[in-house]
Structures are given as C-alpha cells and as structure tokens.
PDB file of C-alpha atoms in Angstrom:
ATOM      1  CA  MET A  12       0.000   0.000   0.000  1.00 44.00           C
ATOM      2  CA  LYS A  13       2.965   2.339  -0.484  1.00 51.00           C
ATOM      3  CA  ASP A  14       1.193   4.371  -3.182  1.00 62.00           C
ATOM      4  CA  PHE A  15      -1.755   5.188  -0.955  1.00 74.00           C
ATOM      5  CA  ILE A  16      -2.496   7.112   2.194  1.00 80.00           C
ATOM      6  CA  LEU A  17      -5.343   6.876   4.638  1.00 87.00           C
ATOM      7  CA  ASP A  18      -7.551   9.749   3.498  1.00 88.00           C
ATOM      8  CA  HIS A  19     -10.073   9.351   6.319  1.00 91.00           C
ATOM      9  CA  PHE A  20     -11.974   6.772   8.329  1.00 95.00           C
ATOM     10  CA  TYR A  21     -15.413   6.812   9.893  1.00 96.00           C
ATOM     11  CA  ILE A  22     -17.751   4.979  12.197  1.00 97.00           C
ATOM     12  CA  VAL A  23     -21.517   5.324  12.463  1.00 97.00           C
ATOM     13  CA  LEU A  24     -23.117   5.870  15.869  1.00 97.00           C
ATOM     14  CA  PRO A  25     -26.750   5.703  17.046  1.00 96.00           C
ATOM     15  CA  ILE A  26     -28.483   9.082  17.013  1.00 96.00           C
ATOM     16  CA  GLU A  27     -28.491   9.617  20.801  1.00 96.00           C
ATOM     17  CA  HIS A  28     -24.817   8.703  21.147  1.00 97.00           C
ATOM     18  CA  PHE A  29     -23.900  10.970  18.250  1.00 97.00           C
ATOM     19  CA  ARG A  30     -25.793  13.935  19.720  1.00 98.00           C
ATOM     20  CA  SER A  31     -24.072  13.482  23.084  1.00 98.00           C
ATOM     21  CA  LEU A  32     -20.644  13.856  21.455  1.00 98.00           C
ATOM     22  CA  ILE A  33     -21.153  17.098  19.536  1.00 98.00           C
ATOM     23  CA  GLN A  34     -19.969  19.457  22.265  1.00 98.00           C
ATOM     24  CA  PRO A  35     -17.304  17.234  23.917  1.00 97.00           C
ATOM     25  CA  MET A  36     -15.648  16.424  20.577  1.00 97.00           C
ATOM     26  CA  ALA A  37     -15.610  20.105  19.635  1.00 97.00           C
ATOM     27  CA  GLU A  38     -13.986  21.078  22.924  1.00 97.00           C
ATOM     28  CA  LYS A  39     -11.405  18.286  23.007  1.00 96.00           C
ATOM     29  CA  TYR A  40     -10.491  17.834  19.352  1.00 96.00           C
ATOM     30  CA  GLY A  41     -11.922  20.852  17.552  1.00 95.00           C
ATOM     31  CA  ALA A  42     -14.516  18.655  15.816  1.00 96.00           C
ATOM     32  CA  ILE A  43     -16.729  20.423  13.288  1.00 94.00           C
ATOM     33  CA  HIS A  44     -20.402  19.472  13.244  1.00 97.00           C
ATOM     34  CA  LYS A  45     -22.015  19.741   9.837  1.00 93.00           C
ATOM     35  CA  VAL A  46     -24.607  18.363   7.468  1.00 93.00           C
ATOM     36  CA  VAL A  47     -23.043  17.432   4.139  1.00 86.00           C
ATOM     37  CA  LYS A  48     -25.078  17.552   0.944  1.00 84.00           C
ATOM     38  CA  SER A  49     -23.996  15.467  -2.014  1.00 79.00           C
ATOM     39  CA  GLY A  50     -26.281  15.692  -5.002  1.00 78.00           C
ATOM     40  CA  SER A  51     -29.673  14.399  -3.853  1.00 77.00           C
ATOM     41  CA  THR A  52     -28.280  12.646  -0.761  1.00 81.00           C
ATOM     42  CA  GLY A  53     -26.548  13.763   2.413  1.00 85.00           C
ATOM     43  CA  TRP A  54     -25.378  12.889   5.889  1.00 87.00           C
ATOM     44  CA  GLU A  55     -24.644  14.438   9.268  1.00 96.00           C
ATOM     45  CA  GLY A  56     -21.259  14.095  10.886  1.00 96.00           C
ATOM     46  CA  LEU A  57     -18.556  15.293  13.232  1.00 98.00           C
ATOM     47  CA  TYR A  58     -15.234  15.961  11.529  1.00 95.00           C
ATOM     48  CA  ILE A  59     -11.921  15.871  13.344  1.00 95.00           C
ATOM     49  CA  TYR A  60      -9.210  17.190  11.052  1.00 92.00           C
ATOM     50  CA  SER A  61      -5.464  16.972  11.574  1.00 91.00           C
ATOM     51  CA  ASP A  62      -2.615  19.149  10.344  1.00 88.00           C
ATOM     52  CA  GLU A  63      -1.122  16.037   8.772  1.00 86.00           C
ATOM     53  CA  GLY A  64      -4.152  15.640   6.488  1.00 83.00           C
ATOM     54  CA  THR A  65      -6.068  12.514   7.568  1.00 88.00           C
ATOM     55  CA  TYR A  66      -9.409  13.092   9.269  1.00 91.00           C
ATOM     56  CA  PHE A  67     -11.802  11.101  11.437  1.00 96.00           C
ATOM     57  CA  GLU A  68     -15.497  11.216  10.627  1.00 96.00           C
ATOM     58  CA  ILE A  69     -18.182  10.299  13.168  1.00 98.00           C
ATOM     59  CA  LEU A  70     -21.473   9.809  11.338  1.00 97.00           C
ATOM     60  CA  CYS A  71     -24.997   9.923  12.697  1.00 97.00           C
ATOM     61  CA  GLU A  72     -27.155   6.927  11.906  1.00 96.00           C
ATOM     62  CA  ASN A  73     -29.356   7.741   8.931  1.00 89.00           C
ATOM     63  CA  GLN A  74     -31.582   4.962   7.641  1.00 73.00           C
ATOM     64  CA  PRO A  75     -31.430   3.089   5.405  1.00 78.00           C
ATOM     65  CA  TYR A  76     -27.884   3.287   4.067  1.00 85.00           C
ATOM     66  CA  ILE A  77     -25.975   4.703   7.060  1.00 92.00           C
ATOM     67  CA  GLN A  78     -26.447   2.281   9.945  1.00 94.00           C
ATOM     68  CA  ALA A  79     -24.954   2.217  13.448  1.00 96.00           C
ATOM     69  CA  GLY A  80     -21.914  -0.035  13.642  1.00 95.00           C
ATOM     70  CA  GLN A  81     -20.675   0.578  10.105  1.00 95.00           C
ATOM     71  CA  LEU A  82     -17.007   1.285   9.474  1.00 95.00           C
ATOM     72  CA  GLY A  83     -15.585   3.132   6.483  1.00 93.00           C
ATOM     73  CA  ILE A  84     -11.972   3.422   5.328  1.00 92.00           C
ATOM     74  CA  ALA A  85     -11.093   5.734   2.441  1.00 90.00           C
ATOM     75  CA  LEU A  86      -7.736   5.600   0.672  1.00 86.00           C
ATOM     76  CA  SER A  87      -6.340   8.163  -1.744  1.00 83.00           C
ATOM     77  CA  SER A  88      -3.163   8.508  -3.762  1.00 73.00           C
ATOM     78  CA  ARG A  89      -0.174  10.332  -2.383  1.00 59.00           C
ATOM     79  CA  HIS A  90       0.873  11.326  -5.906  1.00 58.00           C
ATOM     80  CA  GLY A  91      -2.486  12.157  -7.464  1.00 58.00           C
ATOM     81  CA  SER A  92      -4.625  10.546 -10.139  1.00 60.00           C
ATOM     82  CA  PRO A  93      -2.041   8.773 -12.363  1.00 66.00           C
ATOM     83  CA  ASP A  94      -0.776   6.402  -9.633  1.00 66.00           C
ATOM     84  CA  LEU A  95      -4.257   5.824  -8.310  1.00 68.00           C
ATOM     85  CA  LYS A  96      -5.638   4.929 -11.734  1.00 70.00           C
ATOM     86  CA  ALA A  97      -2.723   2.619 -12.496  1.00 74.00           C
ATOM     87  CA  HIS A  98      -3.421   0.598  -9.369  1.00 72.00           C
ATOM     88  CA  LEU A  99      -7.170   0.595  -9.908  1.00 73.00           C
ATOM     89  CA  ALA A 100      -6.644  -0.827 -13.403  1.00 75.00           C
ATOM     90  CA  THR A 101      -5.360  -4.038 -11.765  1.00 77.00           C
ATOM     91  CA  LEU A 102      -8.646  -4.363  -9.875  1.00 74.00           C
ATOM     92  CA  GLU A 103     -10.910  -3.246 -12.702  1.00 73.00           C
ATOM     93  CA  SER A 104     -13.118  -6.335 -12.856  1.00 77.00           C
ATOM     94  CA  ARG A 105     -13.883  -6.063  -9.135  1.00 78.00           C
ATOM     95  CA  LEU A 106     -14.670  -2.355  -8.957  1.00 81.00           C
ATOM     96  CA  ASP A 107     -17.716  -0.169  -9.221  1.00 85.00           C
ATOM     97  CA  VAL A 108     -17.052   3.455 -10.083  1.00 85.00           C
ATOM     98  CA  TYR A 109     -19.379   6.308  -9.271  1.00 83.00           C
ATOM     99  CA  ASP A 110     -19.269  10.077  -9.179  1.00 88.00           C
ATOM    100  CA  ARG A 111     -19.732  11.796  -5.833  1.00 83.00           C
ATOM    101  CA  LEU A 112     -21.216  15.235  -6.372  1.00 82.00           C
ATOM    102  CA  ASP A 113     -20.998  18.317  -4.187  1.00 81.00           C
ATOM    103  CA  GLU A 114     -23.974  20.355  -2.989  1.00 82.00           C
ATOM    104  CA  ASN A 115     -24.056  22.201  -6.337  1.00 84.00           C
ATOM    105  CA  ASN A 116     -24.045  18.945  -8.327  1.00 84.00           C
ATOM    106  CA  ASN A 117     -20.457  19.457  -9.498  1.00 85.00           C
ATOM    107  CA  LEU A 118     -18.032  16.547  -9.461  1.00 84.00           C
ATOM    108  CA  TRP A 119     -16.346  16.246  -6.056  1.00 83.00           C
ATOM    109  CA  PHE A 120     -14.460  12.979  -6.529  1.00 83.00           C
ATOM    110  CA  LYS A 121     -14.686   9.623  -8.236  1.00 85.00           C
ATOM    111  CA  ALA A 122     -15.144   6.707  -5.861  1.00 85.00           C
ATOM    112  CA  TYR A 123     -13.919   3.186  -6.604  1.00 86.00           C
ATOM    113  CA  SER A 124     -15.306   0.399  -4.441  1.00 82.00           C
ATOM    114  CA  LEU A 125     -15.389  -3.386  -4.611  1.00 76.00           C
ATOM    115  CA  ASN A 126     -18.462  -4.592  -6.479  1.00 75.00           C
ATOM    116  CA  ASP A 127     -19.060  -7.737  -4.418  1.00 75.00           C
ATOM    117  CA  LEU A 128     -20.279  -5.876  -1.329  1.00 78.00           C
ATOM    118  CA  PRO A 129     -23.699  -6.443   0.261  1.00 81.00           C
ATOM    119  CA  GLU A 130     -26.375  -3.920  -0.696  1.00 81.00           C
ATOM    120  CA  ILE A 131     -25.823  -2.158   2.641  1.00 85.00           C
ATOM    121  CA  PRO A 132     -22.269  -3.014   3.705  1.00 88.00           C
ATOM    122  CA  LYS A 133     -21.222  -3.141   7.337  1.00 92.00           C
ATOM    123  CA  ALA A 134     -17.639  -2.362   6.332  1.00 91.00           C
ATOM    124  CA  TYR A 135     -16.832  -0.162   3.382  1.00 88.00           C
ATOM    125  CA  VAL A 136     -13.407   0.461   1.828  1.00 87.00           C
ATOM    126  CA  TRP A 137     -12.926   2.647  -1.198  1.00 87.00           C
ATOM    127  CA  TYR A 138     -10.434   4.709  -3.186  1.00 86.00           C
ATOM    128  CA  MET A 139     -10.990   8.415  -3.772  1.00 84.00           C
ATOM    129  CA  ASP A 140      -9.829  10.334  -6.842  1.00 82.00           C
ATOM    130  CA  TYR A 141     -10.432  14.007  -6.061  1.00 79.00           C
ATOM    131  CA  GLN A 142     -11.067  16.685  -8.610  1.00 75.00           C
ATOM    132  CA  THR A 143      -8.006  18.962  -8.648  1.00 71.00           C
ATOM    133  CA  ASN A 144      -9.635  21.921  -6.919  1.00 69.00           C
ATOM    134  CA  TYR A 145     -11.002  19.690  -4.151  1.00 68.00           C
ATOM    135  CA  GLN A 146      -7.688  17.881  -3.710  1.00 68.00           C
ATOM    136  CA  ILE A 147      -5.984  21.209  -3.041  1.00 64.00           C
ATOM    137  CA  GLU A 148      -8.724  22.294  -0.626  1.00 69.00           C
ATOM    138  CA  ARG A 149      -8.841  18.896   1.052  1.00 69.00           C
ATOM    139  CA  PHE A 150      -5.186  18.754   2.074  1.00 67.00           C
ATOM    140  CA  ASN A 151      -4.969  22.398   3.049  1.00 71.00           C
ATOM    141  CA  LYS A 152      -7.365  21.958   5.965  1.00 73.00           C
ATOM    142  CA  LYS A 153      -5.744  22.704   9.319  1.00 74.00           C
ATOM    143  CA  SER A 154      -6.605  21.971  12.933  1.00 79.00           C
ATOM    144  CA  ASN A 155      -5.837  23.970  16.063  1.00 78.00           C
ATOM    145  CA  LYS A 156      -6.188  20.833  18.213  1.00 91.00           C
ATOM    146  CA  VAL A 157      -4.741  17.813  16.352  1.00 94.00           C
ATOM    147  CA  LYS A 158      -1.359  17.551  14.643  1.00 92.00           C
ATOM    148  CA  ARG A 159      -1.838  13.935  13.623  1.00 92.00           C
ATOM    149  CA  PHE A 160      -3.660  10.749  14.550  1.00 94.00           C
ATOM    150  CA  LYS A 161      -1.515   8.109  16.235  1.00 95.00           C
ATOM    151  CA  GLN A 162      -4.016   5.353  16.981  1.00 95.00           C
ATOM    152  CA  ALA A 163      -7.718   4.571  17.010  1.00 96.00           C
ATOM    153  CA  HIS A 164      -9.371   1.849  19.077  1.00 96.00           C
ATOM    154  CA  LEU A 165     -12.794   0.996  17.663  1.00 95.00           C
ATOM    155  CA  LYS A 166     -15.402  -1.208  19.336  1.00 95.00           C
ATOM    156  CA  LEU A 167     -17.673  -2.520  16.599  1.00 95.00           C
ATOM    157  CA  PRO A 168     -20.093  -5.393  15.953  1.00 94.00           C
ATOM    158  CA  ASP A 169     -18.366  -8.666  15.186  1.00 92.00           C
ATOM    159  CA  ALA A 170     -20.152  -8.789  11.812  1.00 91.00           C
ATOM    160  CA  THR A 171     -18.496  -5.519  10.790  1.00 92.00           C
ATOM    161  CA  ILE A 172     -15.019  -6.815  11.566  1.00 89.00           C
ATOM    162  CA  LYS A 173     -15.673 -10.147   9.826  1.00 88.00           C
ATOM    163  CA  GLU A 174     -16.836  -8.331   6.702  1.00 88.00           C
ATOM    164  CA  LEU A 175     -13.753  -6.144   6.743  1.00 88.00           C
ATOM    165  CA  ARG A 176     -11.559  -9.243   6.476  1.00 82.00           C
ATOM    166  CA  GLY A 177     -12.717  -9.675   2.883  1.00 77.00           C
ATOM    167  CA  PHE A 178     -10.826  -6.640   1.636  1.00 78.00           C
ATOM    168  CA  GLU A 179      -7.515  -7.851   0.191  1.00 69.00           C
ATOM    169  CA  VAL A 180      -6.598  -4.209  -0.483  1.00 67.00           C
ATOM    170  CA  LEU A 181      -6.114  -3.591   3.240  1.00 74.00           C
ATOM    171  CA  PRO A 182      -3.005  -4.333   5.307  1.00 69.00           C
ATOM    172  CA  ASP A 183      -2.690  -7.861   6.662  1.00 69.00           C
ATOM    173  CA  PHE A 184      -5.065  -9.124   9.298  1.00 68.00           C
ATOM    174  CA  PRO A 185      -5.292  -9.706  12.200  1.00 68.00           C
ATOM    175  CA  PRO A 186      -5.675  -6.134  13.439  1.00 71.00           C
ATOM    176  CA  PRO A 187      -4.263  -3.653  14.152  1.00 83.00           C
ATOM    177  CA  LEU A 188      -4.473  -2.243  10.654  1.00 89.00           C
ATOM    178  CA  LYS A 189      -1.460  -0.093   9.884  1.00 87.00           C
ATOM    179  CA  PHE A 190      -1.609   2.808   7.458  1.00 85.00           C
ATOM    180  CA  GLU A 191       0.711   5.425   6.079  1.00 79.00           C
ATOM    181  CA  LEU A 192      -0.346   9.048   6.460  1.00 81.00           C
ATOM    182  CA  SER A 193       0.311  11.895   4.048  1.00 76.00           C
ATOM    183  CA  LYS A 194       3.510  13.174   5.677  1.00 72.00           C
ATOM    184  CA  GLY A 195       5.277   9.863   6.206  1.00 74.00           C
ATOM    185  CA  GLN A 196       3.758   9.149   9.632  1.00 81.00           C
ATOM    186  CA  SER A 197       2.150   5.813  10.529  1.00 85.00           C
ATOM    187  CA  PHE A 198      -1.236   5.195  12.078  1.00 91.00           C
ATOM    188  CA  GLN A 199      -2.990   2.083  13.327  1.00 92.00           C
ATOM    189  CA  ILE A 200      -6.586   1.077  13.902  1.00 93.00           C
ATOM    190  CA  ILE A 201      -7.265  -1.502  16.612  1.00 93.00           C
ATOM    191  CA  LEU A 202     -10.565  -3.342  16.220  1.00 92.00           C
ATOM    192  CA  THR A 203     -12.396  -5.010  19.102  1.00 92.00           C
ATOM    193  CA  PRO A 204     -15.604  -6.991  18.499  1.00 92.00           C
ATOM    194  CA  SER A 205     -18.463  -5.968  20.770  1.00 90.00           C
ATOM    195  CA  LYS A 206     -21.975  -7.346  21.033  1.00 85.00           C
ATOM    196  CA  ASP A 207     -23.585  -4.379  22.733  1.00 80.00           C
ATOM    197  CA  GLU A 208     -21.368  -1.322  22.457  1.00 87.00           C
ATOM    198  CA  ILE A 209     -20.272   0.822  19.505  1.00 94.00           C
ATOM    199  CA  ASN A 210     -17.578   3.168  20.686  1.00 95.00           C
ATOM    200  CA  PHE A 211     -14.132   4.566  20.012  1.00 96.00           C
ATOM    201  CA  GLU A 212     -11.023   6.044  21.550  1.00 96.00           C
ATOM    202  CA  ILE A 213      -8.481   8.018  19.579  1.00 96.00           C
ATOM    203  CA  GLU A 214      -4.917   8.923  20.410  1.00 96.00           C
ATOM    204  CA  VAL A 215      -3.628  12.109  18.831  1.00 96.00           C
ATOM    205  CA  GLU A 216      -0.578  14.317  18.912  1.00 92.00           C
TER     206      GLU A 216
END
C-alpha cells in the first residue's frame, strides 16, 4: 500500500450517542459538526481534522444506508490521479465506479469500491480520486487541536469486523491495521468486536 495514504476513516453511531458527542468532541479535538449535501443525498457528521491531512469522521445513523456499527476506510493517492488509476486498473473487474457530487451537483471525486459488497455493507473500503480543486482544498485543511492521529481503538459489531476481512486491499489481518499518512507518519486502527457497544477512543498528537 505504499502508493496510498489513509484519506479518512469513519464509524456510524446511534443518534443519541452521536448527539451526546457534539460538544465534547468540539472542545477536546476541535470537531466540526455539519450536514453534508452530495447531489440528492446527504449525511450528518462530526469531523476531526489533523494538520497532517487525515481526518476522522463520526457519522450519525441515517436509515437506510448509514447504519450504526458501520465502518468506512477511504484511501487516496499520495501522488495524485495517475498512480491511483494505475493501481485501480489491476482491480478493474472487481470495482464499481461512481461520481460523488458536491452540494451544487459538481463533481467532487470519483469513488472506486469493490463490487461484491452487500447492498448495505457493514464495512466499506474505497479509493478516492479528487477533482483537482477539491484535492488542493482537502489537504490544506488545518486543525488547532490535532497535529496527527496516532491510533484509534474501535469497538464494533463482530459482523463488521468479519466483513472487513474480505478486503484484500487492506493491510494484513489480524488487526491492528497499519496505514501510512500523508507526511510519512504511521497510524494504526485496533478493532475489538463488541456485542452491545459501539464506541471509540483516539490517540492524537
């Protein structure tokens, strides 16, 4: 995975849990609470940005396609579109490609995801190919609270973790998953199966 960085990762929380975190996450990590519109769809989330570039997204459950307990991992190319497309060409038969639009229905990025996923996946891994103007904006975001993410410990349903094991594009299992960040730093995600609780802890610098 040397050609790719961890663009961002997310988990989905139940509505009440999500609401309870809005103020604490803002105070501790500078999280931004916003509703994102993408074409005719949208979602509500808390966004914790880092100076390094990677961000953590906490999503509010939104039936039917955003369900509590889901995990998302987005990868993007360190060098831009050419390297990303070259790698994706090797996976072409397994990929679905779709355009993600912004709130004005302009192209935001192209998303490439495995085409053998369930209709509503519990774990979702995809590659992002940003439009040039959004790529510049994306990696120029700064935080006054977080320099970089060091580790995330996620408690998720066992079914989510089992589904995640099917992604050969990820680092080797068993967890922790280790990723490279945009400025040469490393980051790991520790996954713990949980029957009753969906929760997280993050370690930052």
